[in-house]
Amino acid sequence: MSESVAILFDPANPQHTSLIPAFADIHIACIETDHMIANFIPPLKRDVVIAWWNDRVADVVDGKRLIFMVFAQDAEGQDQLAGYVILYRPLIEDGPFRAFVEKLLVSPNFRRRGLARKLMEKLDTEAKLRGQTLLMVDTETGSPAESMYPKFGYIRLGVIPNYAVSPKGGSLMPNTFFWKQL
């Protein structure tokens, strides 16, 4: 694979489902390397993170979530799962057009290659095809993602203080919320 392309995760494809441990490994790496607020607090238990990912895959089967993934070549020229993003689609009657962006994570080994942009472009395209034109996302205030989302067209809504427990030290951290109309 010479150029990285974001693709839709297919739970019926055994090659895709075999990647669940790799999804968990990226998740863990982002928490441990960047102290990213991402559902879990160290010490991390890989089996718990894998179970969390199995639940996300079950939501894909049920139509509640879409998972987009991107591959990139490692130092040996082998294609590896490099990142992913989730589109949560609650499919509620009074807001079938709303969806939430979750877990835009790129492995620390594959950053600065434009992979997050490729993932978000694919997410936007697929969301719009499915009629979900109002997207919302939140991220830790002060994180690199906070400055990244406006580059993807998201508008800052505001900050909620003391929103989540930091994996570094356990202090309460604020979160910034964004929205985007497709």
Short mmCIF file of C-alpha atoms in Angstrom, two decimals:
data_model
loop_
_atom_site.label_atom_id
_atom_site.label_comp_id
_atom_site.label_asym_id
_atom_site.label_seq_id
_atom_site.Cartn_x
_atom_site.Cartn_y
_atom_site.Cartn_z
CA MET A 1 0.00 0.00 0.00
CA SER A 2 1.93 3.06 -1.21
CA GLU A 3 -0.51 5.74 -0.09
CA SER A 4 -2.54 5.65 3.12
CA VAL A 5 -6.29 5.57 2.57
CA ALA A 6 -8.96 5.60 5.26
CA ILE A 7 -11.36 2.69 4.99
CA LEU A 8 -14.52 1.59 6.74
CA PHE A 9 -14.16 -1.22 9.28
CA ASP A 10 -16.24 -4.25 8.27
CA PRO A 11 -17.20 -6.52 11.20
CA ALA A 12 -17.95 -9.35 8.74
CA ASN A 13 -14.36 -9.31 7.48
CA PRO A 14 -12.12 -11.59 9.58
CA GLN A 15 -9.05 -9.55 8.56
CA HIS A 16 -10.70 -6.49 10.11
CA THR A 17 -11.86 -8.20 13.31
CA SER A 18 -8.37 -9.64 13.79
CA LEU A 19 -7.25 -6.00 14.23
CA ILE A 20 -9.13 -5.51 17.52
CA PRO A 21 -5.97 -6.05 19.60
CA ALA A 22 -4.18 -3.47 17.41
CA PHE A 23 -7.02 -0.99 18.04
CA ALA A 24 -6.50 -1.54 21.77
CA ASP A 25 -2.73 -1.17 21.46
CA ILE A 26 -3.05 2.23 19.76
CA HIS A 27 -5.58 3.30 22.40
CA ILE A 28 -3.19 2.28 25.18
CA ALA A 29 -0.19 3.90 23.46
CA CYS A 30 -2.00 7.24 23.19
CA ILE A 31 -2.90 7.18 26.89
CA GLU A 32 0.55 6.09 28.02
CA THR A 33 2.58 8.28 25.64
CA ASP A 34 0.48 11.46 25.59
CA HIS A 35 -1.45 11.07 28.86
CA MET A 36 -4.51 11.47 26.67
CA ILE A 37 -7.90 11.34 28.33
CA ALA A 38 -9.47 8.40 26.52
CA ASN A 39 -11.77 6.34 28.75
CA PHE A 40 -9.15 4.54 30.82
CA ILE A 41 -6.82 5.41 33.71
CA PRO A 42 -3.43 3.73 34.27
CA PRO A 43 -2.49 1.14 35.17
CA LEU A 44 -4.09 -0.03 31.94
CA LYS A 45 -5.31 -3.57 31.49
CA ARG A 46 -5.07 -4.62 27.86
CA ASP A 47 -7.87 -7.21 28.20
CA VAL A 48 -10.24 -4.50 29.49
CA VAL A 49 -9.39 -2.22 26.57
CA ILE A 50 -9.86 -5.09 24.11
CA ALA A 51 -13.28 -5.83 25.68
CA TRP A 52 -14.19 -2.14 25.24
CA TRP A 53 -13.25 -2.41 21.56
CA ASN A 54 -15.28 -5.60 21.17
CA ASP A 55 -18.28 -3.61 22.46
CA ARG A 56 -17.61 -0.91 19.82
CA VAL A 57 -17.53 -3.60 17.13
CA ALA A 58 -20.87 -4.94 18.40
CA ASP A 59 -22.22 -1.41 17.98
CA VAL A 60 -20.98 -1.44 14.36
CA VAL A 61 -22.92 -4.66 13.79
CA ASP A 62 -26.02 -2.96 15.28
CA GLY A 63 -25.56 0.14 13.08
CA LYS A 64 -24.91 2.48 16.02
CA ARG A 65 -21.29 3.20 15.14
CA LEU A 66 -18.98 3.30 12.15
CA ILE A 67 -15.26 2.80 12.60
CA PHE A 68 -12.82 4.21 10.08
CA MET A 69 -9.24 3.02 10.02
CA VAL A 70 -6.08 3.96 8.22
CA PHE A 71 -2.94 1.96 7.53
CA ALA A 72 0.61 3.16 6.98
CA GLN A 73 3.97 1.57 6.32
CA ASP A 74 6.25 1.01 9.27
CA ALA A 75 10.06 1.30 9.18
CA GLU A 76 10.30 -2.17 7.57
CA GLY A 77 7.83 -1.26 4.82
CA GLN A 78 4.99 -3.33 6.30
CA ASP A 79 1.45 -1.98 6.39
CA GLN A 80 0.22 -1.49 9.95
CA LEU A 81 -2.96 -0.15 11.48
CA ALA A 82 -1.92 3.44 12.15
CA GLY A 83 -5.09 5.12 13.40
CA TYR A 84 -8.84 5.24 13.54
CA VAL A 85 -11.90 7.31 14.34
CA ILE A 86 -15.44 6.35 15.34
CA LEU A 87 -18.72 7.94 14.25
CA TYR A 88 -21.38 7.33 16.90
CA ARG A 89 -24.86 7.42 15.35
CA PRO A 90 -27.49 7.28 18.11
CA LEU A 91 -30.28 7.29 15.50
CA ILE A 92 -32.86 9.07 17.60
CA GLU A 93 -36.15 10.23 16.11
CA ASP A 94 -35.76 13.94 16.83
CA GLY A 95 -32.16 14.07 15.60
CA PRO A 96 -31.41 11.45 12.96
CA PHE A 97 -29.02 13.97 11.40
CA ARG A 98 -26.80 14.22 14.54
CA ALA A 99 -23.69 12.13 15.16
CA PHE A 100 -20.68 12.22 17.45
CA VAL A 101 -17.01 11.86 16.56
CA GLU A 102 -15.20 9.58 18.99
CA LYS A 103 -11.64 8.31 19.43
CA LEU A 104 -9.69 10.03 16.69
CA LEU A 105 -6.42 8.34 17.60
CA VAL A 106 -3.26 7.98 15.56
CA SER A 107 -0.43 5.81 16.83
CA PRO A 108 2.52 7.81 18.15
CA ASN A 109 4.61 5.86 15.58
CA PHE A 110 2.67 7.25 12.61
CA ARG A 111 1.97 10.89 13.39
CA ARG A 112 2.64 13.92 11.19
CA ARG A 113 1.67 12.05 8.01
CA GLY A 114 -1.79 13.55 7.49
CA LEU A 115 -3.55 10.40 8.67
CA ALA A 116 -5.96 12.20 11.03
CA ARG A 117 -7.06 14.40 8.11
CA LYS A 118 -7.65 11.34 5.91
CA LEU A 119 -9.72 9.73 8.64
CA MET A 120 -11.81 12.86 9.20
CA GLU A 121 -12.40 13.38 5.47
CA LYS A 122 -13.63 9.79 5.14
CA LEU A 123 -15.81 10.21 8.24
CA ASP A 124 -17.36 13.40 6.80
CA THR A 125 -18.08 11.71 3.46
CA GLU A 126 -19.69 8.64 5.00
CA ALA A 127 -21.65 10.64 7.59
CA LYS A 128 -23.13 12.84 4.89
CA LEU A 129 -24.05 9.81 2.75
CA ARG A 130 -25.97 8.47 5.75
CA GLY A 131 -27.79 11.77 6.38
CA GLN A 132 -25.81 12.75 9.46
CA THR A 133 -24.94 16.35 8.80
CA LEU A 134 -24.45 17.77 12.30
CA LEU A 135 -21.30 16.39 13.91
CA MET A 136 -20.12 17.01 17.46
CA VAL A 137 -16.84 16.21 19.16
CA ASP A 138 -15.10 16.95 22.43
CA THR A 139 -11.48 16.83 23.50
CA GLU A 140 -9.28 17.70 26.42
CA THR A 141 -8.73 21.44 26.68
CA GLY A 142 -5.12 22.28 25.88
CA SER A 143 -4.47 19.05 23.98
CA PRO A 144 -3.11 19.01 20.41
CA ALA A 145 -6.57 17.89 19.25
CA GLU A 146 -8.11 21.12 20.53
CA SER A 147 -6.16 23.09 17.93
CA MET A 148 -6.64 20.41 15.25
CA TYR A 149 -10.45 20.25 15.09
CA PRO A 150 -10.89 23.83 13.83
CA LYS A 151 -8.59 22.89 10.91
CA PHE A 152 -11.18 20.24 10.03
CA GLY A 153 -13.97 22.85 10.00
CA TYR A 154 -15.24 22.40 13.56
CA ILE A 155 -16.54 25.40 15.49
CA ARG A 156 -15.66 25.73 19.16
CA LEU A 157 -18.79 25.68 21.31
CA GLY A 158 -17.29 26.02 24.78
CA VAL A 159 -15.46 24.46 27.68
CA ILE A 160 -16.78 22.40 30.58
CA PRO A 161 -14.42 22.56 33.57
CA ASN A 162 -13.57 19.48 35.65
CA TYR A 163 -14.94 17.19 32.95
CA ALA A 164 -12.65 14.15 33.08
CA VAL A 165 -9.97 12.55 35.23
CA SER A 166 -6.47 12.91 33.78
CA PRO A 167 -4.46 9.70 33.41
CA LYS A 168 -1.48 11.74 34.58
CA GLY A 169 -1.93 12.52 38.24
CA GLY A 170 -5.69 12.03 38.47
CA SER A 171 -6.61 15.72 38.44
CA LEU A 172 -9.86 16.89 36.90
CA MET A 173 -9.38 18.41 33.45
CA PRO A 174 -11.61 20.63 31.31
CA ASN A 175 -12.99 19.52 27.93
CA THR A 176 -13.64 21.67 24.88
CA PHE A 177 -16.70 20.92 22.73
CA PHE A 178 -16.99 21.53 18.97
CA TRP A 179 -19.60 21.14 16.25
CA LYS A 180 -19.65 21.06 12.47
CA GLN A 181 -22.42 21.28 9.89
CA LEU A 182 -21.75 19.20 6.78
#
